[in-house]
């Protein structure tokens, strides 16, 4: 079977889900600001576009306990981040240079 190239080299998805019932969720941890920061940083570094990177919003990724959460595909690397410097590190290290930011990895057993 012939190998096909993906339209984007990588996608990063940010959970922006907000729970109406008062449960903890990514939206309550400034996930929109993190998404905006990531997109802005990636754009300023020239990383966006076909064959490169796409920064996407996502609904619930069902890993709220580790929130806020982002996931990078195709590697399926899950990140828990705290502030803008974490986002900048993910952009520069993983999204630009292809090096996973080990200290921000979401533990594999963390779910909802």
PDB file of N, CA and C in Angstrom:
ATOM      1  N   UNK A   1       0.838  -1.177   0.000  1.00  0.00           N
ATOM      2  CA  UNK A   1       0.000   0.000   0.000  1.00  0.00           C
ATOM      3  C   UNK A   1       0.887   1.245   0.000  1.00  0.00           C
ATOM      4  N   UNK A   2       0.579   2.190  -0.841  1.00  0.00           N
ATOM      5  CA  UNK A   2       1.377   3.401  -0.962  1.00  0.00           C
ATOM      6  C   UNK A   2       1.170   4.314   0.250  1.00  0.00           C
ATOM      7  N   UNK A   3       2.273   4.920   0.683  1.00  0.00           N
ATOM      8  CA  UNK A   3       2.202   5.854   1.808  1.00  0.00           C
ATOM      9  C   UNK A   3       1.735   7.210   1.287  1.00  0.00           C
ATOM     10  N   UNK A   4       0.761   7.798   1.981  1.00  0.00           N
ATOM     11  CA  UNK A   4       0.278   9.112   1.585  1.00  0.00           C
ATOM     12  C   UNK A   4       0.681  10.131   2.636  1.00  0.00           C
ATOM     13  N   UNK A   5       0.975  11.317   2.171  1.00  0.00           N
ATOM     14  CA  UNK A   5       1.363  12.395   3.080  1.00  0.00           C
ATOM     15  C   UNK A   5       0.110  13.096   3.577  1.00  0.00           C
ATOM     16  N   UNK A   6       0.092  13.378   4.858  1.00  0.00           N
ATOM     17  CA  UNK A   6      -1.027  14.080   5.466  1.00  0.00           C
ATOM     18  C   UNK A   6      -1.057  15.532   4.991  1.00  0.00           C
ATOM     19  N   UNK A   7      -2.239  16.115   4.965  1.00  0.00           N
ATOM     20  CA  UNK A   7      -2.379  17.515   4.563  1.00  0.00           C
ATOM     21  C   UNK A   7      -1.600  18.424   5.493  1.00  0.00           C
ATOM     22  N   UNK A   8      -1.634  18.111   6.812  1.00  0.00           N
ATOM     23  CA  UNK A   8      -0.830  18.817   7.807  1.00  0.00           C
ATOM     24  C   UNK A   8       0.176  17.843   8.395  1.00  0.00           C
ATOM     25  N   UNK A   9       1.363  18.321   8.690  1.00  0.00           N
ATOM     26  CA  UNK A   9       2.361  17.482   9.349  1.00  0.00           C
ATOM     27  C   UNK A   9       1.942  17.183  10.790  1.00  0.00           C
ATOM     28  N   UNK A  10       1.409  18.217  11.464  1.00  0.00           N
ATOM     29  CA  UNK A  10       0.955  18.069  12.850  1.00  0.00           C
ATOM     30  C   UNK A  10      -0.303  18.883  13.079  1.00  0.00           C
ATOM     31  N   UNK A  11      -1.101  18.398  14.010  1.00  0.00           N
ATOM     32  CA  UNK A  11      -2.256  19.125  14.548  1.00  0.00           C
ATOM     33  C   UNK A  11      -2.059  19.226  16.052  1.00  0.00           C
ATOM     34  N   UNK A  12      -2.388  20.372  16.628  1.00  0.00           N
ATOM     35  CA  UNK A  12      -2.505  20.457  18.074  1.00  0.00           C
ATOM     36  C   UNK A  12      -3.942  20.850  18.370  1.00  0.00           C
ATOM     37  N   UNK A  13      -4.572  20.080  19.233  1.00  0.00           N
ATOM     38  CA  UNK A  13      -5.963  20.308  19.624  1.00  0.00           C
ATOM     39  C   UNK A  13      -6.000  20.761  21.077  1.00  0.00           C
ATOM     40  N   UNK A  14      -6.687  21.867  21.336  1.00  0.00           N
ATOM     41  CA  UNK A  14      -6.880  22.378  22.688  1.00  0.00           C
ATOM     42  C   UNK A  14      -8.309  22.127  23.117  1.00  0.00           C
ATOM     43  N   UNK A  15      -8.477  21.435  24.253  1.00  0.00           N
ATOM     44  CA  UNK A  15      -9.807  21.274  24.811  1.00  0.00           C
ATOM     45  C   UNK A  15     -10.278  22.630  25.311  1.00  0.00           C
ATOM     46  N   UNK A  16     -11.422  23.082  24.800  1.00  0.00           N
ATOM     47  CA  UNK A  16     -12.019  24.347  25.234  1.00  0.00           C
ATOM     48  C   UNK A  16     -13.378  24.108  25.875  1.00  0.00           C
ATOM     49  N   UNK A  17     -13.628  22.861  26.243  1.00  0.00           N
ATOM     50  CA  UNK A  17     -14.930  22.501  26.791  1.00  0.00           C
ATOM     51  C   UNK A  17     -15.231  23.232  28.093  1.00  0.00           C
ATOM     52  N   UNK A  18     -16.494  23.655  28.205  1.00  0.00           N
ATOM     53  CA  UNK A  18     -16.975  24.278  29.432  1.00  0.00           C
ATOM     54  C   UNK A  18     -18.169  23.492  29.936  1.00  0.00           C
ATOM     55  N   UNK A  19     -18.091  23.035  31.160  1.00  0.00           N
ATOM     56  CA  UNK A  19     -19.169  22.261  31.762  1.00  0.00           C
ATOM     57  C   UNK A  19     -20.122  23.207  32.485  1.00  0.00           C
ATOM     58  N   UNK A  20     -21.387  23.086  32.180  1.00  0.00           N
ATOM     59  CA  UNK A  20     -22.406  23.973  32.733  1.00  0.00           C
ATOM     60  C   UNK A  20     -22.756  23.640  34.181  1.00  0.00           C
ATOM     61  N   UNK A  21     -22.496  22.429  34.595  1.00  0.00           N
ATOM     62  CA  UNK A  21     -22.928  21.983  35.928  1.00  0.00           C
ATOM     63  C   UNK A  21     -21.933  22.317  37.042  1.00  0.00           C
ATOM     64  N   UNK A  22     -20.924  23.133  36.743  1.00  0.00           N
ATOM     65  CA  UNK A  22     -19.954  23.524  37.765  1.00  0.00           C
ATOM     66  C   UNK A  22     -18.768  22.590  37.918  1.00  0.00           C
ATOM     67  N   UNK A  23     -18.762  21.481  37.178  1.00  0.00           N
ATOM     68  CA  UNK A  23     -17.612  20.579  37.222  1.00  0.00           C
ATOM     69  C   UNK A  23     -16.387  21.288  36.666  1.00  0.00           C
ATOM     70  N   UNK A  24     -15.223  20.864  37.140  1.00  0.00           N
ATOM     71  CA  UNK A  24     -13.985  21.415  36.624  1.00  0.00           C
ATOM     72  C   UNK A  24     -13.860  21.094  35.138  1.00  0.00           C
ATOM     73  N   UNK A  25     -13.294  22.011  34.392  1.00  0.00           N
ATOM     74  CA  UNK A  25     -13.132  21.821  32.953  1.00  0.00           C
ATOM     75  C   UNK A  25     -12.002  22.714  32.450  1.00  0.00           C
ATOM     76  N   UNK A  26     -11.533  22.433  31.254  1.00  0.00           N
ATOM     77  CA  UNK A  26     -10.417  23.184  30.676  1.00  0.00           C
ATOM     78  C   UNK A  26     -10.749  24.662  30.482  1.00  0.00           C
ATOM     79  N   UNK A  27     -11.981  24.966  30.127  1.00  0.00           N
ATOM     80  CA  UNK A  27     -12.364  26.366  29.900  1.00  0.00           C
ATOM     81  C   UNK A  27     -12.146  27.213  31.148  1.00  0.00           C
ATOM     82  N   UNK A  28     -12.270  26.631  32.304  1.00  0.00           N
ATOM     83  CA  UNK A  28     -12.076  27.374  33.560  1.00  0.00           C
ATOM     84  C   UNK A  28     -10.597  27.563  33.910  1.00  0.00           C
ATOM     85  N   UNK A  29      -9.729  27.019  33.083  1.00  0.00           N
ATOM     86  CA  UNK A  29      -8.278  27.138  33.304  1.00  0.00           C
ATOM     87  C   UNK A  29      -7.613  27.895  32.151  1.00  0.00           C
ATOM     88  N   UNK A  30      -8.324  28.856  31.605  1.00  0.00           N
ATOM     89  CA  UNK A  30      -7.792  29.747  30.554  1.00  0.00           C
ATOM     90  C   UNK A  30      -7.360  29.004  29.286  1.00  0.00           C
ATOM     91  N   UNK A  31      -8.105  27.973  28.910  1.00  0.00           N
ATOM     92  CA  UNK A  31      -7.772  27.209  27.713  1.00  0.00           C
ATOM     93  C   UNK A  31      -7.880  28.045  26.446  1.00  0.00           C
ATOM     94  N   UNK A  32      -8.859  28.948  26.374  1.00  0.00           N
ATOM     95  CA  UNK A  32      -8.986  29.802  25.187  1.00  0.00           C
ATOM     96  C   UNK A  32      -7.757  30.698  25.028  1.00  0.00           C
ATOM     97  N   UNK A  33      -7.274  31.243  26.124  1.00  0.00           N
ATOM     98  CA  UNK A  33      -6.070  32.084  26.077  1.00  0.00           C
ATOM     99  C   UNK A  33      -4.860  31.269  25.623  1.00  0.00           C
ATOM    100  N   UNK A  34      -4.763  30.013  26.062  1.00  0.00           N
ATOM    101  CA  UNK A  34      -3.663  29.143  25.643  1.00  0.00           C
ATOM    102  C   UNK A  34      -3.751  28.845  24.154  1.00  0.00           C
ATOM    103  N   UNK A  35      -4.959  28.546  23.677  1.00  0.00           N
ATOM    104  CA  UNK A  35      -5.175  28.325  22.241  1.00  0.00           C
ATOM    105  C   UNK A  35      -4.735  29.556  21.448  1.00  0.00           C
ATOM    106  N   UNK A  36      -5.196  30.728  21.883  1.00  0.00           N
ATOM    107  CA  UNK A  36      -4.853  31.978  21.192  1.00  0.00           C
ATOM    108  C   UNK A  36      -3.343  32.200  21.187  1.00  0.00           C
ATOM    109  N   UNK A  37      -2.693  31.936  22.320  1.00  0.00           N
ATOM    110  CA  UNK A  37      -1.240  32.105  22.435  1.00  0.00           C
ATOM    111  C   UNK A  37      -0.521  31.152  21.486  1.00  0.00           C
ATOM    112  N   UNK A  38      -0.937  29.905  21.459  1.00  0.00           N
ATOM    113  CA  UNK A  38      -0.310  28.905  20.591  1.00  0.00           C
ATOM    114  C   UNK A  38      -0.433  29.320  19.130  1.00  0.00           C
ATOM    115  N   UNK A  39      -1.623  29.711  18.738  1.00  0.00           N
ATOM    116  CA  UNK A  39      -1.847  30.094  17.341  1.00  0.00           C
ATOM    117  C   UNK A  39      -0.999  31.311  16.968  1.00  0.00           C
ATOM    118  N   UNK A  40      -0.948  32.290  17.861  1.00  0.00           N
ATOM    119  CA  UNK A  40      -0.157  33.493  17.622  1.00  0.00           C
ATOM    120  C   UNK A  40       1.335  33.166  17.516  1.00  0.00           C
ATOM    121  N   UNK A  41       1.840  32.359  18.435  1.00  0.00           N
ATOM    122  CA  UNK A  41       3.252  31.986  18.420  1.00  0.00           C
ATOM    123  C   UNK A  41       3.594  31.183  17.162  1.00  0.00           C
ATOM    124  N   UNK A  42       2.740  30.233  16.827  1.00  0.00           N
ATOM    125  CA  UNK A  42       2.981  29.413  15.636  1.00  0.00           C
ATOM    126  C   UNK A  42       2.967  30.272  14.372  1.00  0.00           C
ATOM    127  N   UNK A  43       2.058  31.227  14.324  1.00  0.00           N
ATOM    128  CA  UNK A  43       1.990  32.126  13.164  1.00  0.00           C
ATOM    129  C   UNK A  43       3.250  32.980  13.067  1.00  0.00           C
ATOM    130  N   UNK A  44       3.690  33.534  14.198  1.00  0.00           N
ATOM    131  CA  UNK A  44       4.878  34.392  14.176  1.00  0.00           C
ATOM    132  C   UNK A  44       6.137  33.622  13.790  1.00  0.00           C
ATOM    133  N   UNK A  45       6.166  32.312  14.049  1.00  0.00           N
ATOM    134  CA  UNK A  45       7.303  31.476  13.673  1.00  0.00           C
ATOM    135  C   UNK A  45       7.159  30.888  12.270  1.00  0.00           C
ATOM    136  N   UNK A  46       6.056  31.191  11.587  1.00  0.00           N
ATOM    137  CA  UNK A  46       5.850  30.685  10.228  1.00  0.00           C
ATOM    138  C   UNK A  46       5.569  29.199  10.165  1.00  0.00           C
ATOM    139  N   UNK A  47       4.945  28.657  11.212  1.00  0.00           N
ATOM    140  CA  UNK A  47       4.707  27.215  11.275  1.00  0.00           C
ATOM    141  C   UNK A  47       3.377  26.767  10.692  1.00  0.00           C
ATOM    142  N   UNK A  48       2.457  27.686  10.475  1.00  0.00           N
ATOM    143  CA  UNK A  48       1.094  27.325  10.076  1.00  0.00           C
ATOM    144  C   UNK A  48       0.961  27.093   8.580  1.00  0.00           C
ATOM    145  N   UNK A  49       0.026  26.216   8.209  1.00  0.00           N
ATOM    146  CA  UNK A  49      -0.334  26.036   6.810  1.00  0.00           C
ATOM    147  C   UNK A  49      -0.204  24.605   6.340  1.00  0.00           C
ATOM    148  N   UNK A  50      -0.702  24.348   5.138  1.00  0.00           N
ATOM    149  CA  UNK A  50      -0.644  23.005   4.562  1.00  0.00           C
ATOM    150  C   UNK A  50       0.783  22.452   4.562  1.00  0.00           C
ATOM    151  N   UNK A  51       0.883  21.185   4.940  1.00  0.00           N
ATOM    152  CA  UNK A  51       2.184  20.539   5.011  1.00  0.00           C
ATOM    153  C   UNK A  51       2.939  20.879   6.279  1.00  0.00           C
ATOM    154  N   UNK A  52       2.368  21.722   7.113  1.00  0.00           N
ATOM    155  CA  UNK A  52       3.046  22.167   8.331  1.00  0.00           C
ATOM    156  C   UNK A  52       2.163  21.894   9.546  1.00  0.00           C
ATOM    157  N   UNK A  53       1.603  22.932  10.143  1.00  0.00           N
ATOM    158  CA  UNK A  53       0.887  22.826  11.409  1.00  0.00           C
ATOM    159  C   UNK A  53      -0.502  23.428  11.325  1.00  0.00           C
ATOM    160  N   UNK A  54      -1.425  22.823  12.059  1.00  0.00           N
ATOM    161  CA  UNK A  54      -2.772  23.355  12.248  1.00  0.00           C
ATOM    162  C   UNK A  54      -3.047  23.388  13.745  1.00  0.00           C
ATOM    163  N   UNK A  55      -3.522  24.534  14.246  1.00  0.00           N
ATOM    164  CA  UNK A  55      -3.904  24.700  15.646  1.00  0.00           C
ATOM    165  C   UNK A  55      -5.427  24.666  15.686  1.00  0.00           C
ATOM    166  N   UNK A  56      -5.993  23.686  16.402  1.00  0.00           N
ATOM    167  CA  UNK A  56      -7.431  23.472  16.414  1.00  0.00           C
ATOM    168  C   UNK A  56      -8.035  23.564  17.802  1.00  0.00           C
ATOM    169  N   UNK A  57      -9.297  23.995  17.834  1.00  0.00           N
ATOM    170  CA  UNK A  57     -10.112  23.945  19.040  1.00  0.00           C
ATOM    171  C   UNK A  57     -10.773  22.564  19.077  1.00  0.00           C
ATOM    172  N   UNK A  58     -10.999  22.085  20.290  1.00  0.00           N
ATOM    173  CA  UNK A  58     -11.689  20.805  20.451  1.00  0.00           C
ATOM    174  C   UNK A  58     -12.699  20.924  21.576  1.00  0.00           C
ATOM    175  N   UNK A  59     -13.714  20.088  21.498  1.00  0.00           N
ATOM    176  CA  UNK A  59     -14.623  19.929  22.617  1.00  0.00           C
ATOM    177  C   UNK A  59     -13.940  19.060  23.655  1.00  0.00           C
ATOM    178  N   UNK A  60     -14.708  18.464  24.504  1.00  0.00           N
ATOM    179  CA  UNK A  60     -14.156  17.668  25.592  1.00  0.00           C
ATOM    180  C   UNK A  60     -13.279  16.535  25.054  1.00  0.00           C
ATOM    181  N   UNK A  61     -12.071  16.454  25.580  1.00  0.00           N
ATOM    182  CA  UNK A  61     -11.155  15.369  25.242  1.00  0.00           C
ATOM    183  C   UNK A  61     -11.165  14.290  26.319  1.00  0.00           C
ATOM    184  N   UNK A  62     -12.025  14.462  27.322  1.00  0.00           N
ATOM    185  CA  UNK A  62     -12.290  13.486  28.375  1.00  0.00           C
ATOM    186  C   UNK A  62     -11.075  13.171  29.250  1.00  0.00           C
ATOM    187  N   UNK A  63     -10.242  14.187  29.460  1.00  0.00           N
ATOM    188  CA  UNK A  63      -9.087  14.028  30.353  1.00  0.00           C
ATOM    189  C   UNK A  63      -9.025  15.215  31.312  1.00  0.00           C
ATOM    190  N   UNK A  64     -10.189  15.638  31.766  1.00  0.00           N
ATOM    191  CA  UNK A  64     -10.348  16.850  32.583  1.00  0.00           C
ATOM    192  C   UNK A  64      -9.456  16.888  33.819  1.00  0.00           C
ATOM    193  N   UNK A  65      -9.214  15.738  34.424  1.00  0.00           N
ATOM    194  CA  UNK A  65      -8.429  15.694  35.657  1.00  0.00           C
ATOM    195  C   UNK A  65      -7.001  16.185  35.449  1.00  0.00           C
ATOM    196  N   UNK A  66      -6.523  16.184  34.218  1.00  0.00           N
ATOM    197  CA  UNK A  66      -5.176  16.665  33.922  1.00  0.00           C
ATOM    198  C   UNK A  66      -5.157  18.059  33.351  1.00  0.00           C
ATOM    199  N   UNK A  67      -6.320  18.688  33.301  1.00  0.00           N
ATOM    200  CA  UNK A  67      -6.504  19.935  32.585  1.00  0.00           C
ATOM    201  C   UNK A  67      -5.752  21.120  33.116  1.00  0.00           C
ATOM    202  N   UNK A  68      -5.609  22.094  32.256  1.00  0.00           N
ATOM    203  CA  UNK A  68      -6.056  22.108  30.869  1.00  0.00           C
ATOM    204  C   UNK A  68      -5.198  21.189  29.993  1.00  0.00           C
ATOM    205  N   UNK A  69      -5.819  20.710  28.939  1.00  0.00           N
ATOM    206  CA  UNK A  69      -5.251  19.651  28.105  1.00  0.00           C
ATOM    207  C   UNK A  69      -5.119  20.096  26.645  1.00  0.00           C
ATOM    208  N   UNK A  70      -4.025  19.658  26.021  1.00  0.00           N
ATOM    209  CA  UNK A  70      -3.850  19.772  24.576  1.00  0.00           C
ATOM    210  C   UNK A  70      -3.216  18.466  24.103  1.00  0.00           C
ATOM    211  N   UNK A  71      -3.480  18.109  22.862  1.00  0.00           N
ATOM    212  CA  UNK A  71      -2.899  16.882  22.314  1.00  0.00           C
ATOM    213  C   UNK A  71      -2.354  17.184  20.918  1.00  0.00           C
ATOM    214  N   UNK A  72      -1.182  16.626  20.631  1.00  0.00           N
ATOM    215  CA  UNK A  72      -0.520  16.815  19.339  1.00  0.00           C
ATOM    216  C   UNK A  72      -0.587  15.509  18.560  1.00  0.00           C
ATOM    217  N   UNK A  73      -1.096  15.585  17.341  1.00  0.00           N
ATOM    218  CA  UNK A  73      -1.133  14.439  16.437  1.00  0.00           C
ATOM    219  C   UNK A  73      -0.281  14.745  15.221  1.00  0.00           C
ATOM    220  N   UNK A  74       0.359  13.740  14.608  1.00  0.00           N
ATOM    221  CA  UNK A  74       0.026  12.330  14.698  1.00  0.00           C
ATOM    222  C   UNK A  74       0.708  11.579  15.842  1.00  0.00           C
ATOM    223  N   UNK A  75       1.528  12.250  16.628  1.00  0.00           N
ATOM    224  CA  UNK A  75       2.264  11.548  17.678  1.00  0.00           C
ATOM    225  C   UNK A  75       1.395  11.124  18.857  1.00  0.00           C
ATOM    226  N   UNK A  76       0.207  11.708  19.011  1.00  0.00           N
ATOM    227  CA  UNK A  76      -0.690  11.432  20.139  1.00  0.00           C
ATOM    228  C   UNK A  76       0.004  11.746  21.467  1.00  0.00           C
ATOM    229  N   UNK A  77       0.628  12.918  21.522  1.00  0.00           N
ATOM    230  CA  UNK A  77       1.307  13.384  22.729  1.00  0.00           C
ATOM    231  C   UNK A  77       0.360  14.323  23.467  1.00  0.00           C
ATOM    232  N   UNK A  78       0.037  13.967  24.714  1.00  0.00           N
ATOM    233  CA  UNK A  78      -0.901  14.724  25.541  1.00  0.00           C
ATOM    234  C   UNK A  78      -0.141  15.623  26.503  1.00  0.00           C
ATOM    235  N   UNK A  79      -0.538  16.891  26.522  1.00  0.00           N
ATOM    236  CA  UNK A  79       0.104  17.869  27.400  1.00  0.00           C
ATOM    237  C   UNK A  79      -0.888  18.452  28.394  1.00  0.00           C
ATOM    238  N   UNK A  80      -0.385  18.688  29.602  1.00  0.00           N
ATOM    239  CA  UNK A  80      -1.056  19.501  30.613  1.00  0.00           C
ATOM    240  C   UNK A  80      -0.178  20.735  30.772  1.00  0.00           C
ATOM    241  N   UNK A  81      -0.778  21.901  30.683  1.00  0.00           N
ATOM    242  CA  UNK A  81       0.000  23.137  30.732  1.00  0.00           C
ATOM    243  C   UNK A  81      -0.576  24.059  31.792  1.00  0.00           C
ATOM    244  N   UNK A  82       0.213  25.055  32.195  1.00  0.00           N
ATOM    245  CA  UNK A  82      -0.207  25.966  33.251  1.00  0.00           C
ATOM    246  C   UNK A  82      -0.287  27.408  32.758  1.00  0.00           C
ATOM    247  N   UNK A  83       0.719  27.838  32.014  1.00  0.00           N
ATOM    248  CA  UNK A  83       0.792  29.258  31.666  1.00  0.00           C
ATOM    249  C   UNK A  83       1.359  29.473  30.267  1.00  0.00           C
ATOM    250  N   UNK A  84       1.544  30.742  29.918  1.00  0.00           N
ATOM    251  CA  UNK A  84       2.035  31.091  28.584  1.00  0.00           C
ATOM    252  C   UNK A  84       3.411  30.515  28.299  1.00  0.00           C
ATOM    253  N   UNK A  85       4.267  30.455  29.306  1.00  0.00           N
ATOM    254  CA  UNK A  85       5.613  29.920  29.065  1.00  0.00           C
ATOM    255  C   UNK A  85       5.554  28.430  28.705  1.00  0.00           C
ATOM    256  N   UNK A  86       4.589  27.691  29.270  1.00  0.00           N
ATOM    257  CA  UNK A  86       4.405  26.295  28.885  1.00  0.00           C
ATOM    258  C   UNK A  86       3.993  26.193  27.420  1.00  0.00           C
ATOM    259  N   UNK A  87       3.062  27.048  27.008  1.00  0.00           N
ATOM    260  CA  UNK A  87       2.613  27.047  25.608  1.00  0.00           C
ATOM    261  C   UNK A  87       3.773  27.395  24.687  1.00  0.00           C
ATOM    262  N   UNK A  88       4.541  28.414  25.046  1.00  0.00           N
ATOM    263  CA  UNK A  88       5.692  28.801  24.225  1.00  0.00           C
ATOM    264  C   UNK A  88       6.683  27.643  24.081  1.00  0.00           C
ATOM    265  N   UNK A  89       6.891  26.903  25.174  1.00  0.00           N
ATOM    266  CA  UNK A  89       7.812  25.768  25.131  1.00  0.00           C
ATOM    267  C   UNK A  89       7.279  24.652  24.230  1.00  0.00           C
ATOM    268  N   UNK A  90       5.989  24.379  24.294  1.00  0.00           N
ATOM    269  CA  UNK A  90       5.391  23.370  23.415  1.00  0.00           C
ATOM    270  C   UNK A  90       5.544  23.790  21.953  1.00  0.00           C
ATOM    271  N   UNK A  91       5.271  25.051  21.662  1.00  0.00           N
ATOM    272  CA  UNK A  91       5.379  25.548  20.283  1.00  0.00           C
ATOM    273  C   UNK A  91       6.821  25.420  19.786  1.00  0.00           C
ATOM    274  N   UNK A  92       7.751  25.944  20.559  1.00  0.00           N
ATOM    275  CA  UNK A  92       9.142  25.976  20.101  1.00  0.00           C
ATOM    276  C   UNK A  92       9.794  24.603  20.092  1.00  0.00           C
ATOM    277  N   UNK A  93       9.552  23.804  21.121  1.00  0.00           N
ATOM    278  CA  UNK A  93      10.215  22.512  21.218  1.00  0.00           C
ATOM    279  C   UNK A  93       9.531  21.441  20.357  1.00  0.00           C
ATOM    280  N   UNK A  94       8.243  21.229  20.589  1.00  0.00           N
ATOM    281  CA  UNK A  94       7.557  20.136  19.890  1.00  0.00           C
ATOM    282  C   UNK A  94       7.080  20.541  18.494  1.00  0.00           C
ATOM    283  N   UNK A  95       6.340  21.626  18.416  1.00  0.00           N
ATOM    284  CA  UNK A  95       5.718  21.974  17.132  1.00  0.00           C
ATOM    285  C   UNK A  95       6.722  22.500  16.102  1.00  0.00           C
ATOM    286  N   UNK A  96       7.742  23.194  16.556  1.00  0.00           N
ATOM    287  CA  UNK A  96       8.767  23.683  15.625  1.00  0.00           C
ATOM    288  C   UNK A  96       9.890  22.671  15.435  1.00  0.00           C
ATOM    289  N   UNK A  97      10.432  22.149  16.571  1.00  0.00           N
ATOM    290  CA  UNK A  97      11.642  21.335  16.507  1.00  0.00           C
ATOM    291  C   UNK A  97      11.404  19.824  16.572  1.00  0.00           C
ATOM    292  N   UNK A  98      10.164  19.402  16.872  1.00  0.00           N
ATOM    293  CA  UNK A  98       9.850  17.977  16.923  1.00  0.00           C
ATOM    294  C   UNK A  98      10.313  17.268  18.186  1.00  0.00           C
ATOM    295  N   UNK A  99      10.627  18.041  19.243  1.00  0.00           N
ATOM    296  CA  UNK A  99      11.111  17.452  20.497  1.00  0.00           C
ATOM    297  C   UNK A  99      10.007  17.561  21.551  1.00  0.00           C
ATOM    298  N   UNK A 100       9.551  16.416  22.048  1.00  0.00           N
ATOM    299  CA  UNK A 100       8.488  16.371  23.048  1.00  0.00           C
ATOM    300  C   UNK A 100       8.953  17.055  24.334  1.00  0.00           C
ATOM    301  N   UNK A 101       8.047  17.818  24.950  1.00  0.00           N
ATOM    302  CA  UNK A 101       8.336  18.498  26.215  1.00  0.00           C
ATOM    303  C   UNK A 101       7.936  17.543  27.341  1.00  0.00           C
ATOM    304  N   UNK A 102       8.877  16.748  27.778  1.00  0.00           N
ATOM    305  CA  UNK A 102       8.624  15.676  28.744  1.00  0.00           C
ATOM    306  C   UNK A 102       7.973  16.182  30.035  1.00  0.00           C
ATOM    307  N   UNK A 103       8.401  17.329  30.548  1.00  0.00           N
ATOM    308  CA  UNK A 103       7.904  17.810  31.837  1.00  0.00           C
ATOM    309  C   UNK A 103       6.431  18.198  31.812  1.00  0.00           C
ATOM    310  N   UNK A 104       5.861  18.384  30.610  1.00  0.00           N
ATOM    311  CA  UNK A 104       4.453  18.782  30.483  1.00  0.00           C
ATOM    312  C   UNK A 104       3.546  17.636  30.071  1.00  0.00           C
ATOM    313  N   UNK A 105       4.076  16.425  29.964  1.00  0.00           N
ATOM    314  CA  UNK A 105       3.255  15.291  29.546  1.00  0.00           C
ATOM    315  C   UNK A 105       2.188  14.977  30.580  1.00  0.00           C
ATOM    316  N   UNK A 106       0.994  14.719  30.095  1.00  0.00           N
ATOM    317  CA  UNK A 106      -0.105  14.298  30.946  1.00  0.00           C
ATOM    318  C   UNK A 106       0.107  12.829  31.298  1.00  0.00           C
ATOM    319  N   UNK A 107       0.087  12.466  32.572  1.00  0.00           N
ATOM    320  CA  UNK A 107       0.267  11.047  32.920  1.00  0.00           C
ATOM    321  C   UNK A 107      -0.767  10.184  32.184  1.00  0.00           C
ATOM    322  N   UNK A 108      -0.353   9.005  31.693  1.00  0.00           N
ATOM    323  CA  UNK A 108      -1.224   8.184  30.869  1.00  0.00           C
ATOM    324  C   UNK A 108      -2.494   7.692  31.576  1.00  0.00           C
ATOM    325  N   UNK A 109      -2.500   7.649  32.886  1.00  0.00           N
ATOM    326  CA  UNK A 109      -3.667   7.138  33.609  1.00  0.00           C
ATOM    327  C   UNK A 109      -4.667   8.243  33.994  1.00  0.00           C
ATOM    328  N   UNK A 110      -4.378   9.485  33.641  1.00  0.00           N
ATOM    329  CA  UNK A 110      -5.265  10.595  33.985  1.00  0.00           C
ATOM    330  C   UNK A 110      -6.405  10.666  32.973  1.00  0.00           C
ATOM    331  N   UNK A 111      -7.618  10.572  33.473  1.00  0.00           N
ATOM    332  CA  UNK A 111      -8.799  10.651  32.623  1.00  0.00           C
ATOM    333  C   UNK A 111      -9.697  11.766  33.088  1.00  0.00           C
ATOM    334  N   UNK A 112     -10.961  11.494  33.122  1.00  0.00           N
ATOM    335  CA  UNK A 112     -11.937  12.498  33.478  1.00  0.00           C
ATOM    336  C   UNK A 112     -11.988  12.621  34.979  1.00  0.00           C
TER     337      UNK A 112
END
